[in-house]
mmCIF file of C-alpha atoms and ligand atoms in Angstrom:
data_model
loop_
_atom_site.group_PDB
_atom_site.id
_atom_site.type_symbol
_atom_site.label_atom_id
_atom_site.label_comp_id
_atom_site.label_asym_id
_atom_site.label_seq_id
_atom_site.Cartn_x
_atom_site.Cartn_y
_atom_site.Cartn_z
ATOM 1 C CA MET A 25 13.467 10.547 13.508
ATOM 2 C CA PHE A 26 14.970 8.809 10.564
ATOM 3 C CA LYS A 27 13.900 5.371 11.598
ATOM 4 C CA ARG A 28 14.713 2.386 9.511
ATOM 5 C CA ILE A 29 13.594 -1.011 10.598
ATOM 6 C CA SER A 30 15.199 -3.943 8.926
ATOM 7 C CA ALA A 31 13.161 -6.016 6.556
ATOM 8 C CA LEU A 32 11.283 -8.300 8.856
ATOM 9 C CA VAL A 33 10.869 -11.814 7.612
ATOM 10 C CA LEU A 34 8.282 -13.247 9.965
ATOM 11 C CA ALA A 35 8.355 -17.006 10.159
ATOM 12 C CA GLY A 36 5.184 -18.551 8.920
ATOM 13 C CA LEU A 37 2.682 -19.012 11.730
ATOM 14 C CA THR A 38 1.800 -22.401 10.341
ATOM 15 C CA ALA A 39 4.753 -24.609 9.483
ATOM 16 C CA LEU A 40 4.400 -24.963 5.767
ATOM 17 C CA SER A 41 5.296 -28.551 4.927
ATOM 18 C CA VAL A 42 7.646 -28.648 1.992
ATOM 19 C CA THR A 43 5.434 -29.999 -0.738
ATOM 20 C CA ALA A 44 5.385 -29.729 -4.469
ATOM 21 C CA CYS A 45 4.216 -26.208 -5.198
ATOM 22 C CA GLY A 46 0.535 -25.621 -4.846
ATOM 23 C CA GLY A 47 -0.320 -29.220 -4.334
ATOM 24 C CA GLY A 48 0.114 -29.797 -0.662
ATOM 25 C CA ASP A 49 -0.448 -33.409 -1.523
ATOM 26 C CA GLY A 50 3.011 -34.055 -2.908
ATOM 27 C CA THR A 51 1.888 -33.686 -6.521
ATOM 28 C CA THR A 52 3.849 -31.386 -8.771
ATOM 29 C CA SER A 53 2.493 -28.088 -9.936
ATOM 30 C CA ALA A 54 -0.074 -28.349 -12.700
ATOM 31 C CA GLY A 55 1.163 -25.074 -14.062
ATOM 32 C CA THR A 56 2.884 -25.694 -17.370
ATOM 33 C CA GLY A 57 2.968 -21.922 -17.756
ATOM 34 C CA GLY A 58 3.457 -22.103 -21.467
ATOM 35 C CA GLY A 59 6.926 -20.650 -21.013
ATOM 36 C CA GLY A 60 8.815 -23.782 -21.936
ATOM 37 C CA ASP A 61 9.730 -26.588 -19.513
ATOM 38 C CA ASP A 62 11.881 -24.635 -17.058
ATOM 39 C CA THR A 63 10.826 -20.987 -17.513
ATOM 40 C CA ILE A 64 8.434 -19.835 -14.821
ATOM 41 C CA THR A 65 5.304 -18.059 -15.995
ATOM 42 C CA MET A 66 3.659 -15.669 -13.515
ATOM 43 C CA GLY A 67 0.170 -14.247 -13.846
ATOM 44 C CA PHE A 68 0.057 -10.844 -12.104
ATOM 45 C CA ALA A 69 -3.317 -9.118 -11.493
ATOM 46 C CA GLN A 70 -2.539 -5.463 -10.656
ATOM 47 C CA VAL A 71 -5.023 -3.116 -8.918
ATOM 48 C CA GLY A 72 -4.883 -0.371 -11.542
ATOM 49 C CA ALA A 73 -2.863 2.792 -12.235
ATOM 50 C CA GLU A 74 -4.540 5.055 -9.661
ATOM 51 C CA SER A 75 -1.448 6.645 -8.130
ATOM 52 C CA GLY A 76 2.242 7.338 -8.475
ATOM 53 C CA TRP A 77 2.812 4.506 -6.031
ATOM 54 C CA ARG A 78 0.968 2.031 -8.258
ATOM 55 C CA THR A 79 2.844 3.104 -11.348
ATOM 56 C CA ALA A 80 6.156 2.578 -9.545
ATOM 57 C CA ASN A 81 4.968 -0.791 -8.226
ATOM 58 C CA THR A 82 4.015 -1.949 -11.736
ATOM 59 C CA LYS A 83 7.417 -0.862 -13.064
ATOM 60 C CA SER A 84 9.168 -2.765 -10.267
ATOM 61 C CA VAL A 85 7.207 -5.969 -10.958
ATOM 62 C CA GLN A 86 7.710 -5.811 -14.720
ATOM 63 C CA GLU A 87 11.432 -4.986 -14.553
ATOM 64 C CA SER A 88 12.107 -7.598 -11.867
ATOM 65 C CA ALA A 89 10.319 -10.329 -13.840
ATOM 66 C CA LYS A 90 12.530 -9.540 -16.824
ATOM 67 C CA SER A 91 15.763 -9.655 -14.834
ATOM 68 C CA ALA A 92 14.627 -12.841 -13.044
ATOM 69 C CA GLY A 93 13.895 -14.581 -16.360
ATOM 70 C CA ILE A 94 10.244 -14.992 -15.389
ATOM 71 C CA THR A 95 7.599 -14.743 -18.129
ATOM 72 C CA LEU A 96 5.023 -12.215 -16.880
ATOM 73 C CA LYS A 97 1.342 -12.089 -17.852
ATOM 74 C CA PHE A 98 0.095 -8.736 -16.512
ATOM 75 C CA SER A 99 -3.384 -7.214 -16.156
ATOM 76 C CA ASP A 100 -4.631 -3.821 -14.890
ATOM 77 C CA ALA A 101 -8.030 -4.122 -13.135
ATOM 78 C CA GLN A 102 -8.782 -0.387 -13.131
ATOM 79 C CA GLN A 103 -9.469 -0.704 -9.377
ATOM 80 C CA LYS A 104 -12.356 -3.139 -9.942
ATOM 81 C CA GLN A 105 -12.413 -6.423 -7.997
ATOM 82 C CA GLU A 106 -14.418 -8.203 -10.711
ATOM 83 C CA ASN A 107 -11.650 -7.466 -13.195
ATOM 84 C CA GLN A 108 -9.004 -8.892 -10.881
ATOM 85 C CA ILE A 109 -11.078 -12.042 -10.372
ATOM 86 C CA LYS A 110 -11.492 -12.385 -14.163
ATOM 87 C CA ALA A 111 -7.740 -12.015 -14.633
ATOM 88 C CA ILE A 112 -6.970 -14.660 -11.987
ATOM 89 C CA ARG A 113 -9.440 -17.043 -13.651
ATOM 90 C CA SER A 114 -7.759 -16.507 -16.994
ATOM 91 C CA TYR A 115 -4.349 -17.258 -15.479
ATOM 92 C CA ILE A 116 -5.768 -20.499 -14.067
ATOM 93 C CA GLN A 117 -7.050 -21.454 -17.516
ATOM 94 C CA GLN A 118 -3.658 -20.630 -19.012
ATOM 95 C CA LYS A 119 -2.085 -22.914 -16.391
ATOM 96 C CA VAL A 120 0.529 -20.382 -15.233
ATOM 97 C CA ASP A 121 3.071 -21.620 -12.704
ATOM 98 C CA VAL A 122 2.284 -18.991 -10.071
ATOM 99 C CA ILE A 123 -0.267 -16.204 -9.555
ATOM 100 C CA ALA A 124 0.517 -12.946 -7.746
ATOM 101 C CA PHE A 125 -1.855 -10.044 -7.097
ATOM 102 C CA SER A 126 -2.517 -6.991 -4.940
ATOM 103 C CA PRO A 127 -6.151 -7.393 -3.768
ATOM 104 C CA VAL A 128 -7.961 -4.105 -4.382
ATOM 105 C CA VAL A 129 -10.175 -4.819 -1.341
ATOM 106 C CA GLU A 130 -9.778 -7.287 1.546
ATOM 107 C CA SER A 131 -12.946 -9.377 1.131
ATOM 108 C CA GLY A 132 -14.510 -11.655 -1.486
ATOM 109 C CA TRP A 133 -11.523 -13.675 -2.657
ATOM 110 C CA ASP A 134 -12.143 -17.205 -1.284
ATOM 111 C CA PRO A 135 -14.006 -18.641 -4.322
ATOM 112 C CA VAL A 136 -11.377 -17.694 -6.913
ATOM 113 C CA LEU A 137 -8.474 -18.537 -4.583
ATOM 114 C CA ASN A 138 -10.017 -21.980 -4.038
ATOM 115 C CA GLU A 139 -10.168 -22.400 -7.827
ATOM 116 C CA ALA A 140 -6.415 -21.634 -7.991
ATOM 117 C CA LYS A 141 -5.753 -24.059 -5.119
ATOM 118 C CA ASN A 142 -7.768 -26.808 -6.829
ATOM 119 C CA ALA A 143 -5.782 -26.152 -10.008
ATOM 120 C CA LYS A 144 -2.634 -26.564 -7.897
ATOM 121 C CA ILE A 145 -1.376 -23.072 -8.811
ATOM 122 C CA PRO A 146 0.275 -21.283 -5.849
ATOM 123 C CA VAL A 147 -0.774 -17.702 -5.081
ATOM 124 C CA ILE A 148 1.360 -14.901 -3.629
ATOM 125 C CA LEU A 149 -0.297 -11.788 -2.130
ATOM 126 C CA THR A 150 1.742 -8.660 -2.783
ATOM 127 C CA ASP A 151 1.182 -5.138 -1.387
ATOM 128 C CA ARG A 152 -2.314 -5.645 0.052
ATOM 129 C CA ALA A 153 -3.848 -8.438 2.158
ATOM 130 C CA VAL A 154 -7.113 -10.394 2.018
ATOM 131 C CA ASP A 155 -9.330 -11.204 5.023
ATOM 132 C CA SER A 156 -9.746 -14.887 4.086
ATOM 133 C CA LYS A 157 -9.762 -17.074 7.188
ATOM 134 C CA ASP A 158 -8.196 -19.884 5.148
ATOM 135 C CA THR A 159 -4.503 -18.991 4.973
ATOM 136 C CA SER A 160 -3.814 -22.088 2.872
ATOM 137 C CA LEU A 161 -5.279 -20.123 -0.057
ATOM 138 C CA TYR A 162 -1.996 -18.257 -0.533
ATOM 139 C CA LYS A 163 1.635 -19.084 0.110
ATOM 140 C CA THR A 164 2.798 -15.743 1.517
ATOM 141 C CA PHE A 165 1.926 -12.024 1.859
ATOM 142 C CA LEU A 166 4.672 -9.585 0.845
ATOM 143 C CA GLY A 167 3.933 -5.971 1.718
ATOM 144 C CA SER A 168 3.992 -3.129 4.209
ATOM 145 C CA ASP A 169 2.556 -3.076 7.709
ATOM 146 C CA PHE A 170 -0.158 -0.472 7.145
ATOM 147 C CA VAL A 171 -1.174 -0.292 10.812
ATOM 148 C CA GLU A 172 2.423 0.647 11.631
ATOM 149 C CA GLU A 173 2.309 3.302 8.913
ATOM 150 C CA GLY A 174 -0.809 4.821 10.485
ATOM 151 C CA LYS A 175 0.827 4.755 13.910
ATOM 152 C CA LYS A 176 3.895 6.601 12.596
ATOM 153 C CA ALA A 177 1.641 9.300 11.161
ATOM 154 C CA GLY A 178 -0.097 9.618 14.535
ATOM 155 C CA GLN A 179 3.182 9.671 16.450
ATOM 156 C CA TRP A 180 4.446 12.606 14.395
ATOM 157 C CA LEU A 181 1.221 14.538 15.065
ATOM 158 C CA VAL A 182 1.338 13.852 18.827
ATOM 159 C CA GLU A 183 4.942 15.101 18.908
ATOM 160 C CA GLU A 184 4.088 18.151 16.755
ATOM 161 C CA TYR A 185 1.337 19.263 19.151
ATOM 162 C CA LYS A 186 2.840 18.049 22.430
ATOM 163 C CA ASP A 187 2.967 21.572 23.928
ATOM 164 C CA SER A 188 -0.524 22.617 22.807
ATOM 165 C CA GLN A 189 -3.659 22.300 24.942
ATOM 166 C CA ASP A 190 -5.968 23.501 22.151
ATOM 167 C CA THR A 191 -8.243 21.189 20.192
ATOM 168 C CA VAL A 192 -6.609 19.922 16.989
ATOM 169 C CA ASN A 193 -9.197 19.575 14.201
ATOM 170 C CA ILE A 194 -8.193 16.811 11.773
ATOM 171 C CA VAL A 195 -9.727 15.840 8.424
ATOM 172 C CA GLU A 196 -8.858 12.452 6.921
ATOM 173 C CA LEU A 197 -8.748 11.395 3.260
ATOM 174 C CA GLN A 198 -9.101 7.611 3.368
ATOM 175 C CA GLY A 199 -7.844 5.226 0.705
ATOM 176 C CA THR A 200 -10.084 2.921 -1.332
ATOM 177 C CA THR A 201 -13.033 1.786 0.780
ATOM 178 C CA GLY A 202 -12.524 -1.773 2.019
ATOM 179 C CA SER A 203 -8.846 -1.926 1.103
ATOM 180 C CA ALA A 204 -6.272 -3.114 3.620
ATOM 181 C CA PRO A 205 -4.208 0.112 3.486
ATOM 182 C CA ALA A 206 -7.292 2.255 4.092
ATOM 183 C CA ASN A 207 -8.565 0.105 6.968
ATOM 184 C CA ASP A 208 -5.190 -0.293 8.635
ATOM 185 C CA ARG A 209 -3.781 3.222 8.147
ATOM 186 C CA LYS A 210 -6.989 4.560 9.723
ATOM 187 C CA ALA A 211 -6.781 2.103 12.625
ATOM 188 C CA GLY A 212 -3.091 2.741 13.359
ATOM 189 C CA PHE A 213 -3.522 6.536 13.274
ATOM 190 C CA GLN A 214 -6.617 6.404 15.499
ATOM 191 C CA GLU A 215 -4.860 4.088 17.988
ATOM 192 C CA VAL A 216 -2.144 6.694 18.570
ATOM 193 C CA ILE A 217 -4.115 9.968 18.553
ATOM 194 C CA GLY A 218 -7.048 8.428 20.419
ATOM 195 C CA ALA A 219 -5.000 8.580 23.619
ATOM 196 C CA ASP A 220 -5.404 12.395 23.723
ATOM 197 C CA PRO A 221 -8.912 13.930 23.489
ATOM 198 C CA LYS A 222 -7.555 17.193 22.061
ATOM 199 C CA PHE A 223 -7.168 15.401 18.686
ATOM 200 C CA LYS A 224 -10.520 15.380 16.903
ATOM 201 C CA ILE A 225 -11.174 13.831 13.492
ATOM 202 C CA ILE A 226 -13.951 16.184 12.373
ATOM 203 C CA ALA A 227 -14.378 14.655 8.872
ATOM 204 C CA SER A 228 -13.207 11.425 7.224
ATOM 205 C CA GLN A 229 -14.041 10.245 3.717
ATOM 206 C CA THR A 230 -12.519 8.162 0.926
ATOM 207 C CA GLY A 231 -10.591 9.848 -1.865
ATOM 208 C CA ASP A 232 -9.994 6.405 -3.479
ATOM 209 C CA PHE A 233 -6.207 7.002 -3.491
ATOM 210 C CA THR A 234 -6.493 9.390 -6.468
ATOM 211 C CA ARG A 235 -5.413 13.030 -6.815
ATOM 212 C CA ALA A 236 -8.686 14.089 -8.467
ATOM 213 C CA LYS A 237 -10.892 12.611 -5.768
ATOM 214 C CA GLY A 238 -8.602 13.912 -3.038
ATOM 215 C CA LYS A 239 -9.045 17.455 -4.379
ATOM 216 C CA GLU A 240 -12.820 17.078 -4.704
ATOM 217 C CA VAL A 241 -13.293 15.751 -1.158
ATOM 218 C CA MET A 242 -10.916 18.333 0.348
ATOM 219 C CA GLU A 243 -12.928 21.117 -1.340
ATOM 220 C CA ALA A 244 -16.017 19.768 0.403
ATOM 221 C CA PHE A 245 -14.173 19.506 3.737
ATOM 222 C CA LEU A 246 -13.044 23.130 3.432
ATOM 223 C CA LYS A 247 -16.574 24.334 2.647
ATOM 224 C CA SER A 248 -18.089 22.632 5.715
ATOM 225 C CA ASN A 249 -15.179 23.011 8.187
ATOM 226 C CA PRO A 250 -13.683 26.546 8.402
ATOM 227 C CA ASP A 251 -11.196 25.614 11.142
ATOM 228 C CA ILE A 252 -9.208 22.614 9.881
ATOM 229 C CA ASP A 253 -5.766 22.313 11.505
ATOM 230 C CA VAL A 254 -4.479 19.043 9.992
ATOM 231 C CA LEU A 255 -5.048 16.795 6.966
ATOM 232 C CA TYR A 256 -4.117 13.096 7.222
ATOM 233 C CA ALA A 257 -4.198 11.606 3.707
ATOM 234 C CA HIS A 258 -3.680 7.847 3.258
ATOM 235 C CA ASN A 259 -1.454 8.495 0.238
ATOM 236 C CA ASP A 260 0.572 11.280 -1.383
ATOM 237 C CA ASP A 261 -1.682 11.540 -4.425
ATOM 238 C CA MET A 262 -4.775 12.455 -2.398
ATOM 239 C CA GLY A 263 -2.624 14.859 -0.386
ATOM 240 C CA LEU A 264 -1.410 16.535 -3.584
ATOM 241 C CA GLY A 265 -4.982 16.918 -4.801
ATOM 242 C CA ALA A 266 -5.914 18.377 -1.425
ATOM 243 C CA ILE A 267 -3.079 20.916 -1.697
ATOM 244 C CA GLU A 268 -4.719 22.257 -4.873
ATOM 245 C CA ALA A 269 -8.014 22.611 -2.971
ATOM 246 C CA ILE A 270 -6.337 24.303 0.019
ATOM 247 C CA GLU A 271 -4.548 26.811 -2.214
ATOM 248 C CA GLY A 272 -7.784 27.355 -4.132
ATOM 249 C CA ALA A 273 -9.402 28.301 -0.830
ATOM 250 C CA GLY A 274 -6.682 30.917 -0.249
ATOM 251 C CA LYS A 275 -4.960 28.955 2.549
ATOM 252 C CA VAL A 276 -1.307 27.921 2.810
ATOM 253 C CA PRO A 277 -0.740 24.125 2.797
ATOM 254 C CA GLY A 278 1.889 23.033 5.340
ATOM 255 C CA LYS A 279 1.235 26.170 7.412
ATOM 256 C CA ASP A 280 -2.492 27.010 7.765
ATOM 257 C CA ILE A 281 -3.236 23.303 7.415
ATOM 258 C CA LYS A 282 -0.522 20.799 8.312
ATOM 259 C CA ILE A 283 -0.447 17.744 6.040
ATOM 260 C CA ILE A 284 0.653 14.167 6.713
ATOM 261 C CA THR A 285 0.654 11.630 3.883
ATOM 262 C CA VAL A 286 1.854 8.078 3.171
ATOM 263 C CA ASP A 287 3.925 6.645 0.277
ATOM 264 C CA ALA A 288 6.880 9.056 -0.382
ATOM 265 C CA VAL A 289 6.609 9.073 -4.185
ATOM 266 C CA LYS A 290 8.614 11.730 -6.001
ATOM 267 C CA ASP A 291 5.812 14.318 -6.278
ATOM 268 C CA GLY A 292 5.002 13.878 -2.605
ATOM 269 C CA MET A 293 8.625 14.257 -1.590
ATOM 270 C CA GLN A 294 8.897 17.390 -3.736
ATOM 271 C CA ALA A 295 5.878 18.912 -1.967
ATOM 272 C CA LEU A 296 7.448 17.913 1.379
ATOM 273 C CA ALA A 297 10.736 19.589 0.424
ATOM 274 C CA ASP A 298 8.757 22.659 -0.693
ATOM 275 C CA GLY A 299 7.043 22.856 2.724
ATOM 276 C CA LYS A 300 3.532 22.092 1.424
ATOM 277 C CA ILE A 301 3.466 18.704 3.199
ATOM 278 C CA ASN A 302 4.812 18.371 6.760
ATOM 279 C CA PHE A 303 5.558 14.643 7.151
ATOM 280 C CA ILE A 304 5.503 11.545 4.931
ATOM 281 C CA VAL A 305 5.470 7.908 6.023
ATOM 282 C CA GLU A 306 7.203 5.795 3.382
ATOM 283 C CA CYS A 307 5.456 2.810 1.800
ATOM 284 C CA SER A 308 7.820 1.210 -0.678
ATOM 285 C CA PRO A 309 6.364 0.054 -4.023
ATOM 286 C CA LEU A 310 9.653 -1.617 -4.982
ATOM 287 C CA LEU A 311 8.381 -5.119 -4.208
ATOM 288 C CA GLY A 312 9.422 -6.684 -7.534
ATOM 289 C CA PRO A 313 12.771 -8.278 -6.608
ATOM 290 C CA GLN A 314 11.423 -9.917 -3.403
ATOM 291 C CA LEU A 315 8.296 -11.063 -5.266
ATOM 292 C CA MET A 316 10.331 -12.838 -7.939
ATOM 293 C CA ASP A 317 12.571 -14.527 -5.330
ATOM 294 C CA LEU A 318 9.488 -15.759 -3.486
ATOM 295 C CA ALA A 319 7.898 -16.951 -6.741
ATOM 296 C CA LYS A 320 10.927 -19.065 -7.647
ATOM 297 C CA LYS A 321 10.933 -20.665 -4.194
ATOM 298 C CA VAL A 322 7.185 -21.307 -4.230
ATOM 299 C CA VAL A 323 7.247 -22.890 -7.701
ATOM 300 C CA LYS A 324 10.063 -25.172 -6.553
ATOM 301 C CA GLY A 325 7.907 -26.148 -3.588
ATOM 302 C CA GLU A 326 10.330 -24.611 -1.098
ATOM 303 C CA GLU A 327 9.056 -23.263 2.213
ATOM 304 C CA VAL A 328 8.595 -19.477 2.377
ATOM 305 C CA PRO A 329 7.662 -17.223 5.340
ATOM 306 C CA ALA A 330 3.903 -16.656 5.704
ATOM 307 C CA ARG A 331 4.565 -12.902 5.980
ATOM 308 C CA VAL A 332 7.345 -10.738 4.509
ATOM 309 C CA VAL A 333 7.259 -7.107 5.667
ATOM 310 C CA THR A 334 8.961 -4.563 3.384
ATOM 311 C CA GLU A 335 11.417 -1.921 4.606
ATOM 312 C CA GLU A 336 9.779 1.342 5.654
ATOM 313 C CA THR A 337 10.962 4.700 6.938
ATOM 314 C CA THR A 338 9.644 8.266 7.416
ATOM 315 C CA PHE A 339 10.619 11.705 6.129
ATOM 316 C CA THR A 340 10.524 15.248 7.525
ATOM 317 C CA GLN A 341 10.841 18.339 5.320
ATOM 318 C CA GLU A 342 14.585 18.563 6.014
ATOM 319 C CA GLN A 343 15.140 14.884 5.205
ATOM 320 C CA ALA A 344 13.183 15.237 1.954
ATOM 321 C CA LYS A 345 15.532 17.997 0.791
ATOM 322 C CA GLN A 346 18.516 15.713 1.446
ATOM 323 C CA VAL A 347 17.241 12.590 -0.350
ATOM 324 C CA LEU A 348 15.030 14.016 -3.136
ATOM 325 C CA SER A 349 17.614 13.691 -5.902
ATOM 326 C CA SER A 350 18.320 10.040 -5.083
ATOM 327 C CA ARG A 351 14.705 8.812 -4.944
ATOM 328 C CA GLN A 352 13.997 5.920 -7.367
ATOM 329 C CA TYR A 353 10.259 6.617 -7.747
HETATM 330 C C1 LIG B 10 -0.073 0.627 -0.394
HETATM 331 C C2 LIG B 10 -0.810 0.663 -1.715
HETATM 332 C C3 LIG B 10 -1.584 1.929 -1.840
HETATM 333 C C4 LIG B 10 -0.704 3.168 -1.874
HETATM 334 C C5 LIG B 10 -1.509 4.027 -2.786
HETATM 335 O O1 LIG B 10 0.711 -0.500 -0.314
HETATM 336 O O2 LIG B 10 -1.698 -0.430 -1.814
HETATM 337 O O3 LIG B 10 -2.297 1.885 -3.073
HETATM 338 O O4 LIG B 10 -0.488 3.745 -0.618
HETATM 339 C C6 LIG B 10 -1.905 3.023 -3.845
HETATM 340 O O5 LIG B 10 -0.817 5.116 -3.330
HETATM 341 O O6 LIG B 10 -2.912 3.496 -4.652
#
């Protein structure tokens, strides 16, 4: 089902009073940004370059900043939280006008986000969420609904096996441990397949969203589980690594072992069109334009929604063949 839900802009749960950006007390932003009096300077702390999705996300942020006339300070944390925290601290010292980042994991952000708040520099979460109880620590969260993505993966599997009474043995390649997409894609998938006891997750382990780790873990799964029916990988890159392992074990990916992944990056869509993957849930990395719009509003002290959910859809093998040539990433 080619389902497209419109971009949901959920009104902020707490009415954000229109204050000078970051201050909340009516003061103006302390961020001079160093970009001249009216140019906005954004400090962006990226997760890393672990996957095709991340590379496309970085490109979207960098290109959108340029076309929005926003000066971008950019850092790559190589998937380490301490590096992201260091980068945020350096942006605070540089007095940027706004900070945006994709938290590599959900926990451990309150101290540095309080430092940004005390410096009166507004923060925008993009792509991934934090589990801070204090939602005043950031102005908005722009990104996908990962629980919904997991549910869509589960719904396809339930439909695929609706006429079978046999046990369906599933192995799961989880994303980065502690990250919002890993936690939520697991929860959404489990919520849907958990309704039918024939679906059994016989092994589940992190592949850290990378192709190399996905291959390594899938090799181990294959060695200890001779009768795997389905692989659910939390992103295309781990699924593509797993395909190498499955072929190395003399099995046919997409046939002997059905594969569901998330993202819909070009290489994933190619494997889907080639029949090596069976279903992909899209997770768009093209967050740059919306991020820059939100940044301009936040710096001006305008109210923004507490949550902005990006557009998402799903792809079957047939649909992949139709859209492959027009994919942007
Ligand atoms: C999801 C994003 C995830 C992608 C992976 O929004 O955080 O991180 O699904 C990427 O490919 O590594």
